[in-house]
Amino acid sequence: MRRLLTILLMLGACSIAQAQKGTPANMVHVKGGTFVPLYGSNNQSVSVQDFIMDKYPVTNAQYEAFVAEYPKWKKSEVKALFADAGYLKHWSSDLGVGTNSDKLKDSPVINVSWFAAKAYCECQGKRLPTVNEWEFAALASETKKDASSEPSFYQRSLDWYSQPNPKYLPPVQNAFKNYYGLYGMIGLVWEWTSDFNSALIVGESRQNASLDRQLFCGAGSTGASDVKNYVAFMRYAFRSSLKANYTVANLGFRCVQDVPAKTTAKK
């Protein structure tokens, strides 16, 4: 019970800040629609409502400002429950990258746990995207909302997957820009989603005794809507290998907001 209370207190610490912040800049409107996710119910299409998404993944500079305002997320103070030992390991101090700041300040922040990413988004009055929202937005090429039928579009991801991480990730503004005006959905970093472990597993980790262990091997294609869609399978498999306190050297995040409901003017 005490552990649950600690989690609730930590994750709810931004409720006042949310009310004080306006709608952030550098977001784009993604018009909703339907698509067939790699994993779903009987390979049926799902609906995605309109949402507003950050143009760019969160940068080191933005995350520096966050930990300065919320010291409990400094790497020397964050609890192991919320982030493993790799949390912000590329930073030289509690408050920033350090001597490499000129190279990394505009690069996506990495080595951040799901708990930390969730807290960051909530403190901006936002939230993490769902898997379906992220996958829907990532279907877009430079010129099409849905480029899923284009081999060259998938090849872009395959080329990225085959390359080792660079020593310094490029600035987010230099990344691939898709139809919606979103940068770096492909080719920059993996990104956290709110329900990152919802596709292949039913608990938070592989320790769940009810799991079919084959889902993490070749049989992971069982139930997939397109067994040839290797790039999507890689994303789903990667997400399902994570726990909420894990940090990874090529895993960042961006935030979203719901589209405000239209109000009818009073006559």
mmCIF file of C-alpha atoms in Angstrom:
data_model
loop_
_atom_site.group_PDB
_atom_site.id
_atom_site.type_symbol
_atom_site.label_atom_id
_atom_site.label_comp_id
_atom_site.label_asym_id
_atom_site.label_seq_id
_atom_site.Cartn_x
_atom_site.Cartn_y
_atom_site.Cartn_z
ATOM 1 C CA MET A 1 0.000 0.000 0.000
ATOM 2 C CA ARG A 2 2.835 2.391 0.876
ATOM 3 C CA ARG A 3 4.519 1.652 -2.470
ATOM 4 C CA LEU A 4 1.282 2.399 -4.337
ATOM 5 C CA LEU A 5 0.893 5.668 -2.427
ATOM 6 C CA THR A 6 4.454 6.659 -3.356
ATOM 7 C CA ILE A 7 3.725 6.025 -7.041
ATOM 8 C CA LEU A 8 0.530 8.050 -6.937
ATOM 9 C CA LEU A 9 2.228 10.951 -5.189
ATOM 10 C CA MET A 10 5.117 10.962 -7.643
ATOM 11 C CA LEU A 11 2.957 10.756 -10.741
ATOM 12 C CA GLY A 12 0.429 13.263 -9.484
ATOM 13 C CA ALA A 13 2.975 15.917 -8.536
ATOM 14 C CA CYS A 14 2.269 18.060 -11.593
ATOM 15 C CA SER A 15 -1.471 18.580 -11.181
ATOM 16 C CA ILE A 16 -1.054 22.221 -10.143
ATOM 17 C CA ALA A 17 1.527 22.911 -12.842
ATOM 18 C CA GLN A 18 -0.804 21.561 -15.520
ATOM 19 C CA ALA A 19 -3.476 24.095 -14.696
ATOM 20 C CA GLN A 20 -0.938 26.904 -14.916
ATOM 21 C CA LYS A 21 0.445 26.067 -18.344
ATOM 22 C CA GLY A 22 -1.124 26.985 -21.659
ATOM 23 C CA THR A 23 -1.211 24.894 -24.809
ATOM 24 C CA PRO A 24 2.419 24.323 -25.837
ATOM 25 C CA ALA A 25 3.750 25.471 -29.182
ATOM 26 C CA ASN A 26 5.410 23.184 -31.733
ATOM 27 C CA MET A 27 2.531 20.734 -31.981
ATOM 28 C CA VAL A 28 0.563 19.600 -35.030
ATOM 29 C CA HIS A 29 -2.957 18.346 -35.548
ATOM 30 C CA VAL A 30 -3.213 14.744 -36.705
ATOM 31 C CA LYS A 31 -6.597 14.047 -38.247
ATOM 32 C CA GLY A 32 -7.938 10.714 -37.086
ATOM 33 C CA GLY A 33 -9.028 7.784 -39.197
ATOM 34 C CA THR A 34 -8.770 4.013 -39.318
ATOM 35 C CA PHE A 35 -5.904 1.595 -39.864
ATOM 36 C CA VAL A 36 -5.132 -2.060 -39.288
ATOM 37 C CA PRO A 37 -2.551 -2.377 -36.487
ATOM 38 C CA LEU A 38 -0.010 -5.176 -36.627
ATOM 39 C CA TYR A 39 -1.657 -6.788 -33.608
ATOM 40 C CA GLY A 40 -5.335 -6.450 -32.852
ATOM 41 C CA SER A 41 -8.631 -8.235 -32.719
ATOM 42 C CA ASN A 42 -9.001 -10.524 -35.748
ATOM 43 C CA ASN A 43 -6.924 -8.149 -37.882
ATOM 44 C CA GLN A 44 -9.724 -5.609 -37.844
ATOM 45 C CA SER A 45 -9.185 -1.921 -38.476
ATOM 46 C CA VAL A 46 -9.271 0.367 -35.462
ATOM 47 C CA SER A 47 -10.385 3.961 -35.208
ATOM 48 C CA VAL A 48 -8.071 6.712 -34.039
ATOM 49 C CA GLN A 49 -9.578 10.017 -32.981
ATOM 50 C CA ASP A 50 -8.014 13.353 -33.892
ATOM 51 C CA PHE A 51 -5.135 14.313 -31.603
ATOM 52 C CA ILE A 52 -2.415 16.924 -31.297
ATOM 53 C CA MET A 53 1.189 15.707 -31.292
ATOM 54 C CA ASP A 54 4.562 17.296 -30.601
ATOM 55 C CA LYS A 55 6.391 18.076 -33.826
ATOM 56 C CA TYR A 56 9.629 16.812 -32.325
ATOM 57 C CA PRO A 57 10.772 14.288 -29.751
ATOM 58 C CA VAL A 58 11.582 15.928 -26.411
ATOM 59 C CA THR A 59 15.143 17.268 -26.456
ATOM 60 C CA ASN A 60 17.886 17.218 -23.853
ATOM 61 C CA ALA A 61 17.471 20.967 -23.358
ATOM 62 C CA GLN A 62 13.740 20.601 -22.717
ATOM 63 C CA TYR A 63 14.322 17.748 -20.300
ATOM 64 C CA GLU A 64 17.003 19.769 -18.504
ATOM 65 C CA ALA A 65 14.404 22.471 -17.851
ATOM 66 C CA PHE A 66 12.016 19.802 -16.546
ATOM 67 C CA VAL A 67 14.428 18.304 -13.996
ATOM 68 C CA ALA A 68 15.449 21.784 -12.858
ATOM 69 C CA GLU A 69 11.798 22.492 -12.054
ATOM 70 C CA TYR A 70 11.073 19.024 -10.641
ATOM 71 C CA PRO A 71 14.238 17.918 -8.775
ATOM 72 C CA LYS A 72 12.790 14.498 -7.877
ATOM 73 C CA TRP A 73 13.582 13.528 -11.499
ATOM 74 C CA LYS A 74 17.297 14.346 -11.216
ATOM 75 C CA LYS A 75 19.381 11.261 -11.887
ATOM 76 C CA SER A 76 20.885 11.385 -8.400
ATOM 77 C CA GLU A 77 17.471 11.501 -6.761
ATOM 78 C CA VAL A 78 15.130 9.431 -8.907
ATOM 79 C CA LYS A 79 13.982 6.257 -7.165
ATOM 80 C CA ALA A 80 14.878 2.857 -8.638
ATOM 81 C CA LEU A 81 11.158 2.110 -8.745
ATOM 82 C CA PHE A 82 10.832 4.779 -11.429
ATOM 83 C CA ALA A 83 14.095 4.463 -13.386
ATOM 84 C CA ASP A 84 16.922 1.941 -13.569
ATOM 85 C CA ALA A 85 20.635 2.658 -13.187
ATOM 86 C CA GLY A 86 20.959 3.834 -16.805
ATOM 87 C CA TYR A 87 18.708 6.842 -16.284
ATOM 88 C CA LEU A 88 20.253 9.880 -18.024
ATOM 89 C CA LYS A 89 23.632 8.172 -18.074
ATOM 90 C CA HIS A 90 24.705 10.324 -21.035
ATOM 91 C CA TRP A 91 24.405 13.431 -18.820
ATOM 92 C CA SER A 92 27.513 14.500 -16.912
ATOM 93 C CA SER A 93 25.535 16.031 -14.051
ATOM 94 C CA ASP A 94 22.093 16.196 -12.487
ATOM 95 C CA LEU A 95 21.171 19.227 -14.524
ATOM 96 C CA GLY A 96 22.474 18.538 -17.972
ATOM 97 C CA VAL A 97 24.613 16.946 -20.621
ATOM 98 C CA GLY A 98 27.666 19.010 -19.655
ATOM 99 C CA THR A 99 30.589 19.576 -22.007
ATOM 100 C CA ASN A 100 28.717 18.036 -24.946
ATOM 101 C CA SER A 101 25.743 20.366 -24.536
ATOM 102 C CA ASP A 102 26.451 22.157 -27.820
ATOM 103 C CA LYS A 103 26.200 18.815 -29.647
ATOM 104 C CA LEU A 104 23.254 17.361 -27.751
ATOM 105 C CA LYS A 105 21.015 20.130 -26.453
ATOM 106 C CA ASP A 106 18.725 19.899 -29.503
ATOM 107 C CA SER A 107 19.023 16.119 -29.829
ATOM 108 C CA PRO A 108 16.290 13.850 -28.452
ATOM 109 C CA VAL A 109 16.660 12.978 -24.791
ATOM 110 C CA ILE A 110 17.278 9.257 -24.273
ATOM 111 C CA ASN A 111 17.903 6.980 -21.288
ATOM 112 C CA VAL A 112 14.555 8.076 -19.864
ATOM 113 C CA SER A 113 12.081 5.655 -18.319
ATOM 114 C CA TRP A 114 8.361 5.405 -19.057
ATOM 115 C CA PHE A 115 7.605 6.826 -15.619
ATOM 116 C CA ALA A 116 9.828 9.840 -16.298
ATOM 117 C CA ALA A 117 8.434 10.379 -19.798
ATOM 118 C CA LYS A 118 4.886 10.169 -18.462
ATOM 119 C CA ALA A 119 5.662 12.668 -15.710
ATOM 120 C CA TYR A 120 7.276 15.069 -18.178
ATOM 121 C CA CYS A 121 4.252 15.014 -20.477
ATOM 122 C CA GLU A 122 1.810 15.471 -17.623
ATOM 123 C CA CYS A 123 3.790 18.444 -16.309
ATOM 124 C CA GLN A 124 3.312 20.074 -19.721
ATOM 125 C CA GLY A 125 -0.435 19.419 -19.610
ATOM 126 C CA LYS A 126 0.013 16.607 -22.118
ATOM 127 C CA ARG A 127 0.252 12.803 -22.152
ATOM 128 C CA LEU A 128 2.134 10.030 -23.897
ATOM 129 C CA PRO A 129 0.569 8.802 -27.159
ATOM 130 C CA THR A 130 -1.091 5.429 -27.315
ATOM 131 C CA VAL A 131 0.466 2.742 -29.488
ATOM 132 C CA ASN A 132 -2.357 3.165 -32.012
ATOM 133 C CA GLU A 133 -1.913 6.941 -32.153
ATOM 134 C CA TRP A 134 1.834 6.608 -32.626
ATOM 135 C CA GLU A 135 1.581 3.878 -35.268
ATOM 136 C CA PHE A 136 -1.151 5.773 -37.121
ATOM 137 C CA ALA A 137 0.957 8.948 -37.289
ATOM 138 C CA ALA A 138 4.054 6.961 -38.266
ATOM 139 C CA LEU A 139 2.336 5.579 -41.377
ATOM 140 C CA ALA A 140 2.847 8.913 -43.112
ATOM 141 C CA SER A 141 5.580 9.563 -45.648
ATOM 142 C CA GLU A 142 6.575 13.039 -46.802
ATOM 143 C CA THR A 143 3.592 13.237 -49.152
ATOM 144 C CA LYS A 144 1.021 10.659 -48.015
ATOM 145 C CA LYS A 145 -0.957 10.057 -44.853
ATOM 146 C CA ASP A 146 -0.647 6.330 -45.387
ATOM 147 C CA ALA A 147 2.450 5.060 -47.146
ATOM 148 C CA SER A 148 2.082 1.500 -45.855
ATOM 149 C CA SER A 149 1.872 0.085 -49.386
ATOM 150 C CA GLU A 150 5.141 1.678 -50.526
ATOM 151 C CA PRO A 151 8.223 -0.587 -50.295
ATOM 152 C CA SER A 152 10.518 2.443 -50.268
ATOM 153 C CA PHE A 153 8.800 3.706 -47.127
ATOM 154 C CA TYR A 154 9.531 0.477 -45.255
ATOM 155 C CA GLN A 155 13.056 0.452 -46.609
ATOM 156 C CA ARG A 156 13.686 3.748 -44.826
ATOM 157 C CA SER A 157 13.032 2.032 -41.493
ATOM 158 C CA LEU A 158 15.040 -1.055 -42.425
ATOM 159 C CA ASP A 159 18.008 1.106 -43.350
ATOM 160 C CA TRP A 160 17.776 2.853 -39.987
ATOM 161 C CA TYR A 161 17.461 -0.390 -38.021
ATOM 162 C CA SER A 162 20.579 -1.755 -39.704
ATOM 163 C CA GLN A 163 22.786 1.162 -38.608
ATOM 164 C CA PRO A 164 24.502 1.480 -35.204
ATOM 165 C CA ASN A 165 23.617 4.455 -33.054
ATOM 166 C CA PRO A 166 25.768 7.487 -33.828
ATOM 167 C CA LYS A 167 27.890 8.942 -31.028
ATOM 168 C CA TYR A 168 25.779 12.090 -31.135
ATOM 169 C CA LEU A 169 22.165 11.954 -32.236
ATOM 170 C CA PRO A 170 21.307 14.742 -34.703
ATOM 171 C CA PRO A 171 19.121 17.714 -33.749
ATOM 172 C CA VAL A 172 15.435 16.874 -33.917
ATOM 173 C CA GLN A 173 14.863 19.585 -36.523
ATOM 174 C CA ASN A 174 17.146 17.752 -38.949
ATOM 175 C CA ALA A 175 15.127 14.533 -38.901
ATOM 176 C CA PHE A 176 12.731 13.160 -41.523
ATOM 177 C CA LYS A 177 9.536 15.275 -41.680
ATOM 178 C CA ASN A 178 6.352 13.448 -42.598
ATOM 179 C CA TYR A 179 3.029 14.513 -44.123
ATOM 180 C CA TYR A 180 1.672 15.855 -40.825
ATOM 181 C CA GLY A 181 4.769 17.927 -40.104
ATOM 182 C CA LEU A 182 6.088 15.464 -37.503
ATOM 183 C CA TYR A 183 9.859 15.131 -37.355
ATOM 184 C CA GLY A 184 11.774 11.959 -36.604
ATOM 185 C CA MET A 185 8.924 9.463 -36.364
ATOM 186 C CA ILE A 186 11.278 7.213 -38.320
ATOM 187 C CA GLY A 187 15.056 7.277 -38.352
ATOM 188 C CA LEU A 188 15.881 9.079 -35.103
ATOM 189 C CA VAL A 189 14.960 7.190 -31.897
ATOM 190 C CA TRP A 190 12.422 4.672 -30.665
ATOM 191 C CA GLU A 191 9.674 6.339 -28.630
ATOM 192 C CA TRP A 192 7.705 5.471 -25.515
ATOM 193 C CA THR A 193 3.928 5.079 -25.726
ATOM 194 C CA SER A 194 1.442 5.091 -22.871
ATOM 195 C CA ASP A 195 0.451 1.451 -23.432
ATOM 196 C CA PHE A 196 3.835 0.239 -24.667
ATOM 197 C CA ASN A 197 3.356 -3.331 -23.440
ATOM 198 C CA SER A 198 -0.202 -3.911 -24.608
ATOM 199 C CA ALA A 199 0.358 -5.924 -27.785
ATOM 200 C CA LEU A 200 2.222 -9.104 -26.902
ATOM 201 C CA ILE A 201 1.846 -9.295 -23.144
ATOM 202 C CA VAL A 202 -0.884 -8.889 -20.593
ATOM 203 C CA GLY A 203 1.197 -7.955 -17.549
ATOM 204 C CA GLU A 204 4.020 -5.487 -17.077
ATOM 205 C CA SER A 205 6.754 -7.997 -17.859
ATOM 206 C CA ARG A 206 7.516 -11.481 -19.118
ATOM 207 C CA GLN A 207 7.227 -12.774 -15.560
ATOM 208 C CA ASN A 208 3.490 -13.129 -16.022
ATOM 209 C CA ALA A 209 2.917 -16.885 -15.787
ATOM 210 C CA SER A 210 0.004 -16.781 -18.207
ATOM 211 C CA LEU A 211 2.133 -15.678 -21.144
ATOM 212 C CA ASP A 212 2.816 -17.744 -24.227
ATOM 213 C CA ARG A 213 6.633 -17.575 -24.221
ATOM 214 C CA GLN A 214 6.704 -18.260 -27.974
ATOM 215 C CA LEU A 215 5.408 -14.740 -28.575
ATOM 216 C CA PHE A 216 8.948 -13.501 -28.040
ATOM 217 C CA CYS A 217 10.425 -15.880 -30.620
ATOM 218 C CA GLY A 218 9.410 -16.820 -34.154
ATOM 219 C CA ALA A 219 5.811 -17.362 -33.118
ATOM 220 C CA GLY A 220 5.566 -13.646 -32.403
ATOM 221 C CA SER A 221 4.176 -13.279 -35.916
ATOM 222 C CA THR A 222 1.132 -15.299 -34.854
ATOM 223 C CA GLY A 223 -1.869 -12.992 -34.999
ATOM 224 C CA ALA A 224 -0.040 -10.289 -36.915
ATOM 225 C CA SER A 225 -2.076 -8.545 -39.608
ATOM 226 C CA ASP A 226 0.880 -8.504 -42.005
ATOM 227 C CA VAL A 227 3.647 -11.038 -41.381
ATOM 228 C CA LYS A 228 5.811 -9.252 -43.964
ATOM 229 C CA ASN A 229 5.743 -5.986 -42.014
ATOM 230 C CA TYR A 230 9.062 -6.561 -40.298
ATOM 231 C CA VAL A 231 9.556 -2.927 -39.290
ATOM 232 C CA ALA A 232 6.291 -2.791 -37.346
ATOM 233 C CA PHE A 233 6.991 -6.170 -35.755
ATOM 234 C CA MET A 234 10.341 -4.830 -34.555
ATOM 235 C CA ARG A 235 8.619 -1.909 -32.859
ATOM 236 C CA TYR A 236 5.994 -4.070 -31.177
ATOM 237 C CA ALA A 237 8.580 -6.624 -30.079
ATOM 238 C CA PHE A 238 10.868 -3.919 -28.725
ATOM 239 C CA ARG A 239 8.070 -2.280 -26.746
ATOM 240 C CA SER A 240 7.010 -5.603 -25.295
ATOM 241 C CA SER A 241 10.532 -6.287 -24.037
ATOM 242 C CA LEU A 242 10.423 -3.207 -21.825
ATOM 243 C CA LYS A 243 9.451 -2.510 -18.247
ATOM 244 C CA ALA A 244 8.275 0.902 -17.127
ATOM 245 C CA ASN A 245 11.494 1.726 -15.264
ATOM 246 C CA TYR A 246 13.826 0.636 -18.096
ATOM 247 C CA THR A 247 16.043 3.172 -19.823
ATOM 248 C CA VAL A 248 17.557 2.603 -23.270
ATOM 249 C CA ALA A 249 20.221 4.518 -25.197
ATOM 250 C CA ASN A 250 18.049 4.944 -28.308
ATOM 251 C CA LEU A 251 14.635 5.342 -26.659
ATOM 252 C CA GLY A 252 13.074 8.786 -26.301
ATOM 253 C CA PHE A 253 9.539 10.156 -26.361
ATOM 254 C CA ARG A 254 7.192 12.903 -27.463
ATOM 255 C CA CYS A 255 3.866 14.033 -26.054
ATOM 256 C CA VAL A 256 0.318 14.448 -27.340
ATOM 257 C CA GLN A 257 -2.880 16.186 -26.330
ATOM 258 C CA ASP A 258 -6.517 15.431 -27.010
ATOM 259 C CA VAL A 259 -8.265 17.776 -29.406
ATOM 260 C CA PRO A 260 -10.443 20.100 -27.308
ATOM 261 C CA ALA A 261 -14.143 19.395 -27.647
ATOM 262 C CA LYS A 262 -15.989 21.972 -29.719
ATOM 263 C CA THR A 263 -18.146 24.226 -27.649
ATOM 264 C CA THR A 264 -21.392 25.732 -28.813
ATOM 265 C CA ALA A 265 -21.644 29.455 -28.313
ATOM 266 C CA LYS A 266 -24.544 30.568 -26.170
ATOM 267 C CA LYS A 267 -27.148 32.662 -27.943
#
